[in-house]
Amino acid sequence: MTPQQIVIKPLITEKTSIQKDDFNQLTFEVDRRANRVEIKKAVESAFDVHVAKVRTMQVRGKVKQRGRITGRRRNWKKAVVTLMPGQRIDFFEGV
């Protein structure tokens, strides 16, 4: 898989913004089949940074209901990537 197929999108929330500022960690939605080593290589090649650690978790889709019809959101994988000291990735700087 290519780095664009492994790293689907960055997750930008209030909590991830605090993690980025305080701990130099970024959060991405990644392909469910990718492992930690593949995610590390994909982030390093896509953003030209050095990664210290990768933590992953499986996020289960919520059951949603609209009237009598029930459905389910899809399951997905989240990766929290810790960068080496001095490394940065700027997504929305200057916007």
Short mmCIF file of N, CA and C in Angstrom, two decimals:
data_model
loop_
_atom_site.label_atom_id
_atom_site.label_comp_id
_atom_site.label_asym_id
_atom_site.label_seq_id
_atom_site.Cartn_x
_atom_site.Cartn_y
_atom_site.Cartn_z
N MET A 1 0.84 -1.19 0.00
CA MET A 1 0.00 0.00 0.00
C MET A 1 0.88 1.25 0.00
N THR A 2 0.39 2.28 -0.63
CA THR A 2 1.12 3.55 -0.67
C THR A 2 0.82 4.34 0.59
N PRO A 3 1.64 5.36 0.92
CA PRO A 3 1.35 6.18 2.10
C PRO A 3 -0.01 6.87 2.04
N GLN A 4 -0.46 7.22 0.84
CA GLN A 4 -1.77 7.87 0.70
C GLN A 4 -2.90 6.90 0.98
N GLN A 5 -2.68 5.61 0.77
CA GLN A 5 -3.70 4.61 1.07
C GLN A 5 -3.71 4.26 2.55
N ILE A 6 -2.56 4.36 3.21
CA ILE A 6 -2.49 4.01 4.63
C ILE A 6 -3.04 5.14 5.49
N VAL A 7 -2.54 6.37 5.31
CA VAL A 7 -3.00 7.52 6.08
C VAL A 7 -4.17 8.14 5.33
N ILE A 8 -5.38 7.97 5.86
CA ILE A 8 -6.57 8.44 5.17
C ILE A 8 -6.78 9.93 5.38
N LYS A 9 -6.79 10.38 6.65
CA LYS A 9 -6.96 11.80 6.92
C LYS A 9 -6.53 12.11 8.34
N PRO A 10 -6.13 13.35 8.60
CA PRO A 10 -5.83 13.75 9.98
C PRO A 10 -7.13 14.04 10.73
N LEU A 11 -7.11 13.79 12.02
CA LEU A 11 -8.27 14.09 12.86
C LEU A 11 -7.98 15.38 13.61
N ILE A 12 -8.76 16.41 13.34
CA ILE A 12 -8.58 17.72 13.96
C ILE A 12 -9.75 17.96 14.90
N THR A 13 -9.50 17.82 16.20
CA THR A 13 -10.50 18.10 17.22
C THR A 13 -9.83 18.95 18.30
N GLU A 14 -10.60 19.32 19.29
CA GLU A 14 -10.05 20.11 20.39
C GLU A 14 -9.01 19.29 21.16
N LYS A 15 -9.31 18.03 21.40
CA LYS A 15 -8.39 17.17 22.14
C LYS A 15 -7.09 16.94 21.35
N THR A 16 -7.19 16.69 20.05
CA THR A 16 -5.98 16.46 19.26
C THR A 16 -5.15 17.73 19.12
N SER A 17 -5.79 18.89 19.14
CA SER A 17 -5.04 20.16 19.10
C SER A 17 -4.22 20.33 20.38
N ILE A 18 -4.78 19.95 21.51
CA ILE A 18 -4.05 20.02 22.78
C ILE A 18 -2.89 19.03 22.77
N GLN A 19 -3.12 17.81 22.26
CA GLN A 19 -2.05 16.82 22.16
C GLN A 19 -0.93 17.32 21.25
N LYS A 20 -1.29 17.98 20.17
CA LYS A 20 -0.29 18.49 19.24
C LYS A 20 0.58 19.55 19.90
N ASP A 21 -0.04 20.46 20.65
CA ASP A 21 0.70 21.54 21.29
C ASP A 21 1.54 21.06 22.47
N ASP A 22 0.96 20.21 23.31
CA ASP A 22 1.62 19.82 24.56
C ASP A 22 2.59 18.64 24.41
N PHE A 23 2.21 17.64 23.61
CA PHE A 23 2.97 16.39 23.56
C PHE A 23 3.58 16.08 22.21
N ASN A 24 3.40 16.96 21.21
CA ASN A 24 3.93 16.75 19.86
C ASN A 24 3.38 15.46 19.25
N GLN A 25 2.06 15.23 19.45
CA GLN A 25 1.39 14.04 18.92
C GLN A 25 0.35 14.45 17.91
N LEU A 26 0.22 13.67 16.85
CA LEU A 26 -0.79 13.89 15.82
C LEU A 26 -1.65 12.65 15.71
N THR A 27 -2.92 12.85 15.35
CA THR A 27 -3.86 11.74 15.27
C THR A 27 -4.36 11.63 13.83
N PHE A 28 -4.36 10.41 13.31
CA PHE A 28 -4.79 10.16 11.94
C PHE A 28 -5.80 9.02 11.90
N GLU A 29 -6.70 9.08 10.92
CA GLU A 29 -7.50 7.91 10.58
C GLU A 29 -6.69 7.13 9.57
N VAL A 30 -6.49 5.84 9.83
CA VAL A 30 -5.63 5.02 8.97
C VAL A 30 -6.40 3.80 8.47
N ASP A 31 -5.82 3.12 7.50
CA ASP A 31 -6.40 1.90 6.96
C ASP A 31 -6.44 0.84 8.05
N ARG A 32 -7.53 0.08 8.11
CA ARG A 32 -7.70 -0.91 9.18
C ARG A 32 -6.71 -2.05 9.10
N ARG A 33 -6.16 -2.31 7.91
CA ARG A 33 -5.23 -3.44 7.74
C ARG A 33 -3.79 -3.06 8.03
N ALA A 34 -3.49 -1.77 8.19
CA ALA A 34 -2.11 -1.31 8.39
C ALA A 34 -1.66 -1.55 9.82
N ASN A 35 -0.39 -1.92 9.98
CA ASN A 35 0.16 -2.11 11.32
C ASN A 35 1.02 -0.90 11.70
N ARG A 36 1.59 -0.91 12.89
CA ARG A 36 2.34 0.24 13.40
C ARG A 36 3.55 0.58 12.54
N VAL A 37 4.26 -0.42 12.08
CA VAL A 37 5.46 -0.19 11.28
C VAL A 37 5.08 0.47 9.95
N GLU A 38 4.03 -0.01 9.31
CA GLU A 38 3.58 0.58 8.05
C GLU A 38 3.10 2.00 8.24
N ILE A 39 2.40 2.26 9.34
CA ILE A 39 1.91 3.62 9.62
C ILE A 39 3.09 4.56 9.84
N LYS A 40 4.09 4.10 10.58
CA LYS A 40 5.28 4.92 10.84
C LYS A 40 5.98 5.29 9.53
N LYS A 41 6.20 4.31 8.67
CA LYS A 41 6.87 4.56 7.39
C LYS A 41 6.04 5.49 6.50
N ALA A 42 4.71 5.33 6.52
CA ALA A 42 3.84 6.16 5.69
C ALA A 42 3.86 7.61 6.14
N VAL A 43 3.81 7.86 7.46
CA VAL A 43 3.83 9.23 7.97
C VAL A 43 5.19 9.87 7.71
N GLU A 44 6.27 9.11 7.90
CA GLU A 44 7.61 9.65 7.66
C GLU A 44 7.81 10.01 6.20
N SER A 45 7.32 9.19 5.29
CA SER A 45 7.53 9.50 3.87
C SER A 45 6.57 10.57 3.36
N ALA A 46 5.34 10.60 3.87
CA ALA A 46 4.36 11.57 3.39
C ALA A 46 4.64 12.99 3.89
N PHE A 47 5.10 13.11 5.14
CA PHE A 47 5.27 14.44 5.73
C PHE A 47 6.73 14.81 5.97
N ASP A 48 7.67 13.94 5.65
CA ASP A 48 9.11 14.18 5.79
C ASP A 48 9.47 14.57 7.23
N VAL A 49 9.06 13.72 8.19
CA VAL A 49 9.37 13.91 9.61
C VAL A 49 9.89 12.59 10.17
N HIS A 50 10.40 12.63 11.40
CA HIS A 50 10.84 11.42 12.10
C HIS A 50 9.84 11.10 13.20
N VAL A 51 9.39 9.85 13.25
CA VAL A 51 8.36 9.41 14.20
C VAL A 51 9.03 8.65 15.34
N ALA A 52 8.66 9.00 16.58
CA ALA A 52 9.20 8.32 17.75
C ALA A 52 8.36 7.10 18.12
N LYS A 53 7.02 7.24 18.09
CA LYS A 53 6.16 6.16 18.56
C LYS A 53 4.81 6.23 17.86
N VAL A 54 4.18 5.07 17.67
CA VAL A 54 2.85 5.00 17.08
C VAL A 54 1.97 4.15 17.98
N ARG A 55 0.82 4.69 18.36
CA ARG A 55 -0.17 3.93 19.12
C ARG A 55 -1.43 3.81 18.26
N THR A 56 -2.02 2.64 18.22
CA THR A 56 -3.21 2.43 17.38
C THR A 56 -4.37 1.92 18.22
N MET A 57 -5.56 2.15 17.71
CA MET A 57 -6.76 1.63 18.36
C MET A 57 -7.86 1.43 17.33
N GLN A 58 -8.67 0.42 17.55
CA GLN A 58 -9.82 0.15 16.71
C GLN A 58 -11.02 0.89 17.30
N VAL A 59 -11.68 1.71 16.49
CA VAL A 59 -12.85 2.45 16.94
C VAL A 59 -14.08 1.76 16.36
N ARG A 60 -14.96 1.33 17.24
CA ARG A 60 -16.16 0.64 16.80
C ARG A 60 -17.21 1.65 16.37
N GLY A 61 -17.92 1.34 15.30
CA GLY A 61 -18.98 2.22 14.80
C GLY A 61 -20.17 2.23 15.73
N LYS A 62 -20.77 3.40 15.88
CA LYS A 62 -21.92 3.54 16.76
C LYS A 62 -23.19 3.04 16.07
N VAL A 63 -24.13 2.56 16.87
CA VAL A 63 -25.45 2.19 16.37
C VAL A 63 -26.30 3.45 16.40
N LYS A 64 -26.85 3.83 15.26
CA LYS A 64 -27.67 5.02 15.14
C LYS A 64 -29.08 4.63 14.74
N GLN A 65 -30.03 5.44 15.17
CA GLN A 65 -31.42 5.13 14.90
C GLN A 65 -32.12 6.39 14.40
N ARG A 66 -32.89 6.21 13.32
CA ARG A 66 -33.72 7.30 12.80
C ARG A 66 -35.13 6.74 12.69
N GLY A 67 -35.95 7.07 13.67
CA GLY A 67 -37.28 6.48 13.73
C GLY A 67 -37.18 5.02 14.10
N ARG A 68 -37.82 4.17 13.31
CA ARG A 68 -37.77 2.74 13.58
C ARG A 68 -36.60 2.06 12.87
N ILE A 69 -35.93 2.78 12.01
CA ILE A 69 -34.84 2.20 11.23
C ILE A 69 -33.53 2.35 12.00
N THR A 70 -32.84 1.25 12.24
CA THR A 70 -31.56 1.31 12.92
C THR A 70 -30.46 1.00 11.92
N GLY A 71 -29.36 1.67 12.09
CA GLY A 71 -28.20 1.44 11.24
C GLY A 71 -26.94 1.47 12.09
N ARG A 72 -25.83 1.32 11.44
CA ARG A 72 -24.57 1.29 12.17
C ARG A 72 -23.53 2.03 11.35
N ARG A 73 -22.74 2.87 12.03
CA ARG A 73 -21.62 3.51 11.37
C ARG A 73 -20.49 2.50 11.21
N ARG A 74 -19.57 2.81 10.32
CA ARG A 74 -18.50 1.86 10.02
C ARG A 74 -17.45 1.85 11.13
N ASN A 75 -16.75 0.73 11.28
CA ASN A 75 -15.61 0.62 12.18
C ASN A 75 -14.40 1.23 11.49
N TRP A 76 -13.50 1.84 12.27
CA TRP A 76 -12.30 2.45 11.68
C TRP A 76 -11.15 2.38 12.66
N LYS A 77 -9.95 2.70 12.17
CA LYS A 77 -8.74 2.59 12.98
C LYS A 77 -8.14 3.98 13.15
N LYS A 78 -7.71 4.26 14.37
CA LYS A 78 -7.11 5.54 14.71
C LYS A 78 -5.66 5.30 15.12
N ALA A 79 -4.76 6.20 14.70
CA ALA A 79 -3.36 6.11 15.06
C ALA A 79 -2.91 7.43 15.68
N VAL A 80 -2.30 7.36 16.86
CA VAL A 80 -1.72 8.52 17.51
C VAL A 80 -0.22 8.43 17.31
N VAL A 81 0.33 9.40 16.57
CA VAL A 81 1.74 9.38 16.18
C VAL A 81 2.48 10.43 16.99
N THR A 82 3.53 10.00 17.71
CA THR A 82 4.38 10.91 18.47
C THR A 82 5.61 11.21 17.64
N LEU A 83 5.85 12.49 17.40
CA LEU A 83 7.00 12.91 16.61
C LEU A 83 8.21 13.11 17.49
N MET A 84 9.39 13.03 16.90
CA MET A 84 10.64 13.30 17.61
C MET A 84 10.68 14.77 18.01
N PRO A 85 11.42 15.10 19.07
CA PRO A 85 11.53 16.51 19.47
C PRO A 85 12.10 17.36 18.33
N GLY A 86 11.49 18.52 18.11
CA GLY A 86 11.94 19.42 17.05
C GLY A 86 11.23 19.21 15.72
N GLN A 87 10.46 18.14 15.57
CA GLN A 87 9.73 17.87 14.33
C GLN A 87 8.33 18.48 14.43
N ARG A 88 7.81 18.97 13.29
CA ARG A 88 6.48 19.57 13.25
C ARG A 88 5.80 19.25 11.93
N ILE A 89 4.48 19.15 11.99
CA ILE A 89 3.64 19.09 10.81
C ILE A 89 2.58 20.16 10.99
N ASP A 90 2.50 21.11 10.07
CA ASP A 90 1.53 22.20 10.18
C ASP A 90 0.43 21.98 9.16
N PHE A 91 -0.79 21.71 9.65
CA PHE A 91 -1.92 21.49 8.75
C PHE A 91 -2.61 22.80 8.40
N PHE A 92 -3.01 23.56 9.40
CA PHE A 92 -3.82 24.74 9.16
C PHE A 92 -3.18 26.00 9.71
N GLU A 93 -1.87 26.08 9.65
CA GLU A 93 -1.18 27.28 10.13
C GLU A 93 -1.39 28.41 9.14
N GLY A 94 -1.77 29.58 9.66
CA GLY A 94 -1.95 30.75 8.82
C GLY A 94 -3.30 30.81 8.12
N VAL A 95 -4.25 29.96 8.51
CA VAL A 95 -5.57 29.98 7.86
C VAL A 95 -6.46 30.94 8.61
#
